[in-house]
C-alpha cells in the first residue's frame, strides 16, 4: 500500500532523508519513530504530497506520489504534526469544507460529520469557532477531518498530541479496527509505549537514515533491552538521561 | 454556465466554490470596526472593509459631481479610470498580492485533492471579491452620473460601468499575474529577494503614475479643452483605453476610439488566458516549494550574540523588539511586502516636491510657494506613522505569548516599537531632507530649526498614535483590509492636520525669533510629557493588552 524506493530529501546541503525504502502492506499499523529532526515529518510530507523528494520514488495505493498526486491525495487522510486547521471556522464548517473538497455528497457528509463529532464528543461544540478550542479539541477535529473521507491510507503525525486519556484510548481502538478493515496506518509518535502496543511493525530513523525495521518484539530482542523505550535509546545513541541532566544542572549552577 | 466554463478550464467548480466561500468567511471573521482603533475585536465582522467602502462612497460623491459638471466625457472618464486604477493598484500592492504568493494555508490544503488551477482560481476569486467591492464603492455614483451627463443616455452609463470595472479588474489582474509569474519562474531560494524588488518596482510604477497624472492633467493642452483625443500616444495611457468605451457609447467610432478600447480587452484577455492557462498549472507545486524553502530558512540557527542591532536597542525590551522587527522583515512576506509598498512613496513625495523647483525657505516665504514643497514636510509626518501602524499585526501573532509570559515591561515593548521607527526611518529621512534644506534655505539655522520642528512634530504624531492605540508589536492577527484602511485613513486625515499645523507655524511663529524659540521649547516639553503620559497610559491599559492567541 505504501512503497518507497531510495526516497531522499535534501534541504540545501543538509540531508533530511536519505535512501528510504519502505514496504507497508494493507492492514498494517506502521510505527515510524525517530528522535526530533530525524526526518519523520519530512517523510510524511513527501508521502502526502506536501514536499517534493530530491530523488527516489514513492507509491501509495499503487499510484506514484509525484506523477499522480491527485489519485494519491484522494485516497489518503492526514493529521499533521501541528494540527493546522482554519481556526476561524467551526468544526462543522471545517468538516463540510473537507467533505466538499473530497466530493462527498452533502447528505452523506452531514451524516459523517454528526457521527465523527459524536464519536469525539464535540457535538455540543459543533458550531463554536475553533479559536476557542483547547489543543485536544482541535486535535479531535483534525482526526475527524482525516477520517471523514474514509481514507485507504492514514498518515498520523503525533495524533495523540493534547488528547485526554479517553480520547487517546478511542483513537487507539479506532486505528486497530481500521487496520482490521484493511486500511493502512502510518503512525509517527514519540510515545513509545503506545507505539509498542498499537503498531504491528516499526521503523526507526535517525539523521535521515532508517536504522532498523521490524515488529516491536524483534527490535527489542535485537537490542537485548527489555522494552521499546530502552531499545530506542540504544539505537538512536541517546546518552544516559540521568547523567545528561546532572551535567546540565551542574552547568547551570556554574553560570 | 460558470460550471461549464470551469469544466472546460479544468477547474473543479464545487471545490472552487467551497474554497472561495471558506476564505471569505475566514476573512470576515477576523476583524471588526473597532480593530482600527486597536481594541479587542475577535469575532466581529470585517469593519475595516466597511469603513473603506464608506470612504470610497464619499469620494464617489465628489467624482460623480465632477462627471456631471464637466461635459468632456473623455477627460473625466480618463481621470476617473486613472483614479480607480491607482486606488486598486495601491490596495493590491499593500495588502492583496500576498494572498496569491503566501504559502500560509498550504499545510491545510496541500494534501487535499485540489488541482493547481482550482487552488489558484480560488485565491484569485478572493482578491477579485475585494477588488469588485472597492471598485463598486468608488465607481457606482460616477457611473450613475454618466447616465445623465449628456442628457439621459443609458448606453453611456453602461459604458462607464464596463470601463471602470474593467479598469479596476485589469490592474488587479496584472499585478496578481506578475506576482504569480514570479512564483512560477523564480527559484524559491531567490523568490523572497525577487518579490521584494518587484514590490518596489510595482510601487514605483503605481505611485509614479499617480505623481504623473496631475502633470498630464495640468498640461495646458488638456485643461484648455484642446484634448488630444485623437493622438496615437493615447495608447500609451491605459486609463484612456477604458475611457474610450464612453466615446464609443456616444457614437464617436473611429480608429482612435476603438483601437484603445480593443487594446484594453486584448490585454485583459491575454492576462486571463495566461492566468488560467500555464500560470495556474504549476501554482500549487510552486507554493509547496516556497513553503519548504520557508521551513528551511526558519530552521537555520543564527547566534543572537553576533547580531548587531544598534546602540539604541542594545539591551532588554528594546533589543527584543528590534530583533523581532528585523526578523519579521526578513521572514514574514506579508510584512515585508507591505513595508516595501510604502517606502517608495517617500521618494515620490521628494521627487514631486523637487520637480516644482527649489524648496522655499519658510522663514522668508511663509506659506507662499508652499506648492509641492509641502510634500517633503508631509512625508516626515505621514510615513513614519504608516510604518508604525504596520508593526501591530502578524500572521504569527500567537508567538507573541513570549512578551506576555516573560517578565518584560509591556510599556517598554510598545515604546520600543515606536522608537524603532524613529531611529531606522524618521532620522535617516530627516538627515536626507536636512541636506536639501541646507542647500535650499537662505540660512543654515533656518534649516536646523525647521528640521528640529519637523522631527519633534513627527515624533509627537507617533506618540499620539501610540497613545490612542498602544499595542505590543506583532501581537494581533492580520485582518484583511486593515492595512489598506489604515493607509487610506492616514493619507486622508494627516495631510489636513499637518497642513493646518505647518501653515500656522510658518505664518504665525517663524516671523518672530522669540516665538520660534518658544515653539521649540514647547515641542520639547510636549515630547517629554507625552512620553511620560504614554507610559502611564500603557500601564493603565495593561489589562486590555492581552495575549490574543
PDB file of C-alpha atoms in Angstrom, chain B residues 304-518:
ATOM      1  CA  UNK B 304      21.947  36.200  18.809  1.00  0.00           C
ATOM      2  CA  UNK B 305      25.248  37.320  20.167  1.00  0.00           C
ATOM      3  CA  UNK B 306      26.588  38.014  16.703  1.00  0.00           C
ATOM      4  CA  UNK B 307      23.657  40.214  15.738  1.00  0.00           C
ATOM      5  CA  UNK B 308      24.259  43.918  15.954  1.00  0.00           C
ATOM      6  CA  UNK B 309      21.035  45.848  16.253  1.00  0.00           C
ATOM      7  CA  UNK B 310      22.284  49.336  17.034  1.00  0.00           C
ATOM      8  CA  UNK B 311      23.153  51.382  20.053  1.00  0.00           C
ATOM      9  CA  UNK B 312      19.584  52.342  20.980  1.00  0.00           C
ATOM     10  CA  UNK B 313      18.434  48.749  21.029  1.00  0.00           C
ATOM     11  CA  UNK B 314      21.328  47.065  22.765  1.00  0.00           C
ATOM     12  CA  UNK B 315      19.532  45.595  25.764  1.00  0.00           C
ATOM     13  CA  UNK B 316      16.359  44.120  27.214  1.00  0.00           C
ATOM     14  CA  UNK B 317      12.946  45.064  25.762  1.00  0.00           C
ATOM     15  CA  UNK B 318      14.202  47.412  23.026  1.00  0.00           C
ATOM     16  CA  UNK B 319      16.631  44.730  21.840  1.00  0.00           C
ATOM     17  CA  UNK B 320      13.901  42.093  21.834  1.00  0.00           C
ATOM     18  CA  UNK B 321      11.604  44.337  19.803  1.00  0.00           C
ATOM     19  CA  UNK B 322      14.332  45.396  17.368  1.00  0.00           C
ATOM     20  CA  UNK B 323      15.342  41.764  16.778  1.00  0.00           C
ATOM     21  CA  UNK B 324      11.713  40.826  16.239  1.00  0.00           C
ATOM     22  CA  UNK B 325      11.033  43.614  13.749  1.00  0.00           C
ATOM     23  CA  UNK B 326      14.179  42.778  11.824  1.00  0.00           C
ATOM     24  CA  UNK B 327      13.325  39.082  11.714  1.00  0.00           C
ATOM     25  CA  UNK B 328       9.742  39.820  10.684  1.00  0.00           C
ATOM     26  CA  UNK B 329      11.041  41.929   7.821  1.00  0.00           C
ATOM     27  CA  UNK B 330      13.324  39.111   6.754  1.00  0.00           C
ATOM     28  CA  UNK B 331      10.956  36.197   7.030  1.00  0.00           C
ATOM     29  CA  UNK B 332       7.345  37.464   7.110  1.00  0.00           C
ATOM     30  CA  UNK B 333       6.475  38.007   3.489  1.00  0.00           C
ATOM     31  CA  UNK B 334       3.282  39.948   4.154  1.00  0.00           C
ATOM     32  CA  UNK B 335       5.010  42.383   6.500  1.00  0.00           C
ATOM     33  CA  UNK B 336       7.956  42.769   4.164  1.00  0.00           C
ATOM     34  CA  UNK B 337       5.773  43.461   1.141  1.00  0.00           C
ATOM     35  CA  UNK B 338       3.599  45.954   2.987  1.00  0.00           C
ATOM     36  CA  UNK B 339       6.663  47.897   4.183  1.00  0.00           C
ATOM     37  CA  UNK B 340       8.215  47.814   0.729  1.00  0.00           C
ATOM     38  CA  UNK B 341       4.939  49.064  -0.696  1.00  0.00           C
ATOM     39  CA  UNK B 342       5.118  52.181   1.478  1.00  0.00           C
ATOM     40  CA  UNK B 343       8.797  53.162   1.263  1.00  0.00           C
ATOM     41  CA  UNK B 344       8.821  54.304  -2.398  1.00  0.00           C
ATOM     42  CA  UNK B 345       6.102  56.829  -1.536  1.00  0.00           C
ATOM     43  CA  UNK B 346       8.696  58.848   0.354  1.00  0.00           C
ATOM     44  CA  UNK B 347      10.883  59.002  -2.756  1.00  0.00           C
ATOM     45  CA  UNK B 348       7.916  60.165  -4.827  1.00  0.00           C
ATOM     46  CA  UNK B 349       6.961  62.840  -2.381  1.00  0.00           C
ATOM     47  CA  UNK B 350      10.530  64.109  -2.549  1.00  0.00           C
ATOM     48  CA  UNK B 351      10.558  63.876  -6.333  1.00  0.00           C
ATOM     49  CA  UNK B 352       7.256  65.718  -6.690  1.00  0.00           C
ATOM     50  CA  UNK B 353       8.385  68.402  -4.279  1.00  0.00           C
ATOM     51  CA  UNK B 354      11.711  68.976  -6.015  1.00  0.00           C
ATOM     52  CA  UNK B 355      10.336  68.819  -9.536  1.00  0.00           C
ATOM     53  CA  UNK B 356       8.403  72.050  -8.981  1.00  0.00           C
ATOM     54  CA  UNK B 357      11.561  73.992  -8.120  1.00  0.00           C
ATOM     55  CA  UNK B 358      13.634  74.778  -5.032  1.00  0.00           C
ATOM     56  CA  UNK B 359      12.131  74.245  -1.603  1.00  0.00           C
ATOM     57  CA  UNK B 360      11.275  77.732  -0.351  1.00  0.00           C
ATOM     58  CA  UNK B 361      12.687  78.863   2.998  1.00  0.00           C
ATOM     59  CA  UNK B 362       9.612  79.109   5.278  1.00  0.00           C
ATOM     60  CA  UNK B 363      11.319  81.754   7.400  1.00  0.00           C
ATOM     61  CA  UNK B 364      11.353  84.064   4.394  1.00  0.00           C
ATOM     62  CA  UNK B 365       8.483  82.854   2.253  1.00  0.00           C
ATOM     63  CA  UNK B 366       5.926  81.855   4.898  1.00  0.00           C
ATOM     64  CA  UNK B 367       3.309  79.745   3.192  1.00  0.00           C
ATOM     65  CA  UNK B 368       3.991  81.450  -0.144  1.00  0.00           C
ATOM     66  CA  UNK B 369       5.263  78.947  -2.601  1.00  0.00           C
ATOM     67  CA  UNK B 370       4.071  76.129  -0.331  1.00  0.00           C
ATOM     68  CA  UNK B 371       3.117  74.336  -3.546  1.00  0.00           C
ATOM     69  CA  UNK B 372       4.513  70.877  -3.950  1.00  0.00           C
ATOM     70  CA  UNK B 373       7.321  71.515  -1.460  1.00  0.00           C
ATOM     71  CA  UNK B 374       4.872  70.829   1.336  1.00  0.00           C
ATOM     72  CA  UNK B 375       5.045  67.172   0.311  1.00  0.00           C
ATOM     73  CA  UNK B 376       8.526  66.978   1.838  1.00  0.00           C
ATOM     74  CA  UNK B 377       7.090  68.020   5.174  1.00  0.00           C
ATOM     75  CA  UNK B 378       4.086  65.742   4.798  1.00  0.00           C
ATOM     76  CA  UNK B 379       6.311  62.747   4.142  1.00  0.00           C
ATOM     77  CA  UNK B 380       8.006  63.304   7.508  1.00  0.00           C
ATOM     78  CA  UNK B 381       4.680  63.239   9.261  1.00  0.00           C
ATOM     79  CA  UNK B 382       2.866  60.589   7.234  1.00  0.00           C
ATOM     80  CA  UNK B 383       5.155  57.700   6.545  1.00  0.00           C
ATOM     81  CA  UNK B 384       6.621  57.009   9.994  1.00  0.00           C
ATOM     82  CA  UNK B 385       3.014  56.757  11.144  1.00  0.00           C
ATOM     83  CA  UNK B 386       2.136  54.325   8.354  1.00  0.00           C
ATOM     84  CA  UNK B 387       5.118  52.145   9.162  1.00  0.00           C
ATOM     85  CA  UNK B 388       4.417  52.255  12.854  1.00  0.00           C
ATOM     86  CA  UNK B 389       0.844  51.049  12.381  1.00  0.00           C
ATOM     87  CA  UNK B 390       2.197  48.111  10.378  1.00  0.00           C
ATOM     88  CA  UNK B 391       4.059  46.836  13.421  1.00  0.00           C
ATOM     89  CA  UNK B 392       0.928  45.731  15.212  1.00  0.00           C
ATOM     90  CA  UNK B 393      -0.256  42.715  13.248  1.00  0.00           C
ATOM     91  CA  UNK B 394       1.259  39.470  12.146  1.00  0.00           C
ATOM     92  CA  UNK B 395       0.112  36.064  10.987  1.00  0.00           C
ATOM     93  CA  UNK B 396       2.384  34.745  13.707  1.00  0.00           C
ATOM     94  CA  UNK B 397       0.738  36.772  16.438  1.00  0.00           C
ATOM     95  CA  UNK B 398       0.446  33.657  18.584  1.00  0.00           C
ATOM     96  CA  UNK B 399       4.217  33.724  19.043  1.00  0.00           C
ATOM     97  CA  UNK B 400       3.807  36.968  20.979  1.00  0.00           C
ATOM     98  CA  UNK B 401       2.983  34.902  24.075  1.00  0.00           C
ATOM     99  CA  UNK B 402       6.643  35.314  24.931  1.00  0.00           C
ATOM    100  CA  UNK B 403       6.033  39.020  25.624  1.00  0.00           C
ATOM    101  CA  UNK B 404       3.122  38.234  27.879  1.00  0.00           C
ATOM    102  CA  UNK B 405       4.609  35.276  29.705  1.00  0.00           C
ATOM    103  CA  UNK B 406       8.065  36.697  30.399  1.00  0.00           C
ATOM    104  CA  UNK B 407       8.952  39.353  32.978  1.00  0.00           C
ATOM    105  CA  UNK B 408       9.128  42.115  30.369  1.00  0.00           C
ATOM    106  CA  UNK B 409       7.645  45.552  30.832  1.00  0.00           C
ATOM    107  CA  UNK B 410       4.968  45.880  28.208  1.00  0.00           C
ATOM    108  CA  UNK B 411       5.128  49.671  28.191  1.00  0.00           C
ATOM    109  CA  UNK B 412       8.785  49.446  27.188  1.00  0.00           C
ATOM    110  CA  UNK B 413       7.913  46.969  24.452  1.00  0.00           C
ATOM    111  CA  UNK B 414       5.295  49.294  22.997  1.00  0.00           C
ATOM    112  CA  UNK B 415       7.591  52.317  23.174  1.00  0.00           C
ATOM    113  CA  UNK B 416      10.481  50.355  21.670  1.00  0.00           C
ATOM    114  CA  UNK B 417       8.414  49.675  18.534  1.00  0.00           C
ATOM    115  CA  UNK B 418       7.781  53.403  18.148  1.00  0.00           C
ATOM    116  CA  UNK B 419      11.462  54.185  18.762  1.00  0.00           C
ATOM    117  CA  UNK B 420      12.488  51.640  16.132  1.00  0.00           C
ATOM    118  CA  UNK B 421      10.541  53.608  13.504  1.00  0.00           C
ATOM    119  CA  UNK B 422      12.110  56.836  14.764  1.00  0.00           C
ATOM    120  CA  UNK B 423      15.686  55.536  14.639  1.00  0.00           C
ATOM    121  CA  UNK B 424      15.527  53.447  11.465  1.00  0.00           C
ATOM    122  CA  UNK B 425      13.150  55.529   9.370  1.00  0.00           C
ATOM    123  CA  UNK B 426      12.428  59.009  10.669  1.00  0.00           C
ATOM    124  CA  UNK B 427      16.004  60.004  11.479  1.00  0.00           C
ATOM    125  CA  UNK B 428      17.534  58.812   8.167  1.00  0.00           C
ATOM    126  CA  UNK B 429      14.773  60.605   6.260  1.00  0.00           C
ATOM    127  CA  UNK B 430      15.333  63.765   8.276  1.00  0.00           C
ATOM    128  CA  UNK B 431      19.039  63.539   7.536  1.00  0.00           C
ATOM    129  CA  UNK B 432      18.267  63.370   3.819  1.00  0.00           C
ATOM    130  CA  UNK B 433      15.922  66.333   3.779  1.00  0.00           C
ATOM    131  CA  UNK B 434      18.279  68.180   6.160  1.00  0.00           C
ATOM    132  CA  UNK B 435      20.860  68.165   3.378  1.00  0.00           C
ATOM    133  CA  UNK B 436      18.245  69.578   0.983  1.00  0.00           C
ATOM    134  CA  UNK B 437      17.221  72.265   3.464  1.00  0.00           C
ATOM    135  CA  UNK B 438      20.861  73.278   3.931  1.00  0.00           C
ATOM    136  CA  UNK B 439      21.163  73.607   0.170  1.00  0.00           C
ATOM    137  CA  UNK B 440      17.925  75.492  -0.494  1.00  0.00           C
ATOM    138  CA  UNK B 441      17.366  77.605   2.617  1.00  0.00           C
ATOM    139  CA  UNK B 442      18.842  81.075   2.998  1.00  0.00           C
ATOM    140  CA  UNK B 443      20.448  80.366   6.364  1.00  0.00           C
ATOM    141  CA  UNK B 444      21.755  77.234   7.984  1.00  0.00           C
ATOM    142  CA  UNK B 445      19.982  77.937  11.220  1.00  0.00           C
ATOM    143  CA  UNK B 446      16.685  78.086   9.306  1.00  0.00           C
ATOM    144  CA  UNK B 447      17.380  74.559   8.093  1.00  0.00           C
ATOM    145  CA  UNK B 448      18.322  73.421  11.589  1.00  0.00           C
ATOM    146  CA  UNK B 449      15.223  74.884  13.228  1.00  0.00           C
ATOM    147  CA  UNK B 450      12.882  73.626  10.519  1.00  0.00           C
ATOM    148  CA  UNK B 451      14.378  70.163  10.784  1.00  0.00           C
ATOM    149  CA  UNK B 452      14.078  70.168  14.557  1.00  0.00           C
ATOM    150  CA  UNK B 453      10.461  71.314  14.412  1.00  0.00           C
ATOM    151  CA  UNK B 454       9.590  68.617  11.871  1.00  0.00           C
ATOM    152  CA  UNK B 455      11.380  65.947  13.897  1.00  0.00           C
ATOM    153  CA  UNK B 456       9.621  66.915  17.102  1.00  0.00           C
ATOM    154  CA  UNK B 457       6.200  67.215  15.465  1.00  0.00           C
ATOM    155  CA  UNK B 458       6.619  63.877  13.668  1.00  0.00           C
ATOM    156  CA  UNK B 459       7.649  62.246  16.926  1.00  0.00           C
ATOM    157  CA  UNK B 460       4.671  63.733  18.745  1.00  0.00           C
ATOM    158  CA  UNK B 461       2.393  62.440  15.980  1.00  0.00           C
ATOM    159  CA  UNK B 462       3.826  58.955  16.541  1.00  0.00           C
ATOM    160  CA  UNK B 463       3.375  59.351  20.277  1.00  0.00           C
ATOM    161  CA  UNK B 464      -0.256  60.350  19.774  1.00  0.00           C
ATOM    162  CA  UNK B 465      -0.813  57.313  17.543  1.00  0.00           C
ATOM    163  CA  UNK B 466       0.645  55.017  20.197  1.00  0.00           C
ATOM    164  CA  UNK B 467      -1.340  56.839  22.871  1.00  0.00           C
ATOM    165  CA  UNK B 468      -4.595  56.239  21.005  1.00  0.00           C
ATOM    166  CA  UNK B 469      -3.806  52.621  20.274  1.00  0.00           C
ATOM    167  CA  UNK B 470      -0.952  51.113  22.287  1.00  0.00           C
ATOM    168  CA  UNK B 471      -0.077  47.628  21.060  1.00  0.00           C
ATOM    169  CA  UNK B 472       2.603  45.077  21.800  1.00  0.00           C
ATOM    170  CA  UNK B 473       4.424  44.547  18.455  1.00  0.00           C
ATOM    171  CA  UNK B 474       3.036  41.833  16.179  1.00  0.00           C
ATOM    172  CA  UNK B 475       0.599  40.666  18.834  1.00  0.00           C
ATOM    173  CA  UNK B 476      -2.616  40.926  16.822  1.00  0.00           C
ATOM    174  CA  UNK B 477      -3.858  38.797  13.954  1.00  0.00           C
ATOM    175  CA  UNK B 478      -3.739  40.178  10.432  1.00  0.00           C
ATOM    176  CA  UNK B 479      -7.126  41.364   9.299  1.00  0.00           C
ATOM    177  CA  UNK B 480      -7.743  41.651   5.637  1.00  0.00           C
ATOM    178  CA  UNK B 481      -8.400  45.248   4.658  1.00  0.00           C
ATOM    179  CA  UNK B 482      -6.929  46.691   7.822  1.00  0.00           C
ATOM    180  CA  UNK B 483      -3.588  47.744   6.352  1.00  0.00           C
ATOM    181  CA  UNK B 484      -5.120  49.497   3.367  1.00  0.00           C
ATOM    182  CA  UNK B 485      -7.843  51.016   5.566  1.00  0.00           C
ATOM    183  CA  UNK B 486      -5.237  52.477   7.882  1.00  0.00           C
ATOM    184  CA  UNK B 487      -3.163  53.695   4.977  1.00  0.00           C
ATOM    185  CA  UNK B 488      -6.158  55.473   3.443  1.00  0.00           C
ATOM    186  CA  UNK B 489      -7.244  56.980   6.759  1.00  0.00           C
ATOM    187  CA  UNK B 490      -3.743  58.283   7.424  1.00  0.00           C
ATOM    188  CA  UNK B 491      -3.361  59.617   3.898  1.00  0.00           C
ATOM    189  CA  UNK B 492      -6.668  61.437   4.126  1.00  0.00           C
ATOM    190  CA  UNK B 493      -6.612  62.796   7.656  1.00  0.00           C
ATOM    191  CA  UNK B 494      -2.949  63.552   8.219  1.00  0.00           C
ATOM    192  CA  UNK B 495      -2.382  65.966   5.317  1.00  0.00           C
ATOM    193  CA  UNK B 496      -5.280  68.158   6.507  1.00  0.00           C
ATOM    194  CA  UNK B 497      -3.994  68.192  10.098  1.00  0.00           C
ATOM    195  CA  UNK B 498      -0.381  68.650   9.026  1.00  0.00           C
ATOM    196  CA  UNK B 499      -1.102  71.417   6.552  1.00  0.00           C
ATOM    197  CA  UNK B 500      -3.091  73.337   9.147  1.00  0.00           C
ATOM    198  CA  UNK B 501      -0.353  72.933  11.713  1.00  0.00           C
ATOM    199  CA  UNK B 502       2.511  73.838   9.388  1.00  0.00           C
ATOM    200  CA  UNK B 503       0.655  76.834   7.942  1.00  0.00           C
ATOM    201  CA  UNK B 504       0.119  78.124  11.462  1.00  0.00           C
ATOM    202  CA  UNK B 505       3.781  77.680  12.324  1.00  0.00           C
ATOM    203  CA  UNK B 506       5.025  79.255   9.104  1.00  0.00           C
ATOM    204  CA  UNK B 507       2.617  82.205   9.282  1.00  0.00           C
ATOM    205  CA  UNK B 508       2.492  82.993  12.955  1.00  0.00           C
ATOM    206  CA  UNK B 509       5.603  81.581  14.595  1.00  0.00           C
ATOM    207  CA  UNK B 510       8.562  81.762  12.213  1.00  0.00           C
ATOM    208  CA  UNK B 511       8.348  85.530  11.604  1.00  0.00           C
ATOM    209  CA  UNK B 512       9.337  86.017  15.260  1.00  0.00           C
ATOM    210  CA  UNK B 513      12.562  84.545  16.663  1.00  0.00           C
ATOM    211  CA  UNK B 514      11.131  84.665  20.164  1.00  0.00           C
ATOM    212  CA  UNK B 515       8.044  82.718  19.172  1.00  0.00           C
ATOM    213  CA  UNK B 516      10.215  80.241  17.281  1.00  0.00           C
ATOM    214  CA  UNK B 517      12.283  79.659  20.424  1.00  0.00           C
ATOM    215  CA  UNK B 518       9.103  79.287  22.470  1.00  0.00           C
TER     216      UNK B 518
END
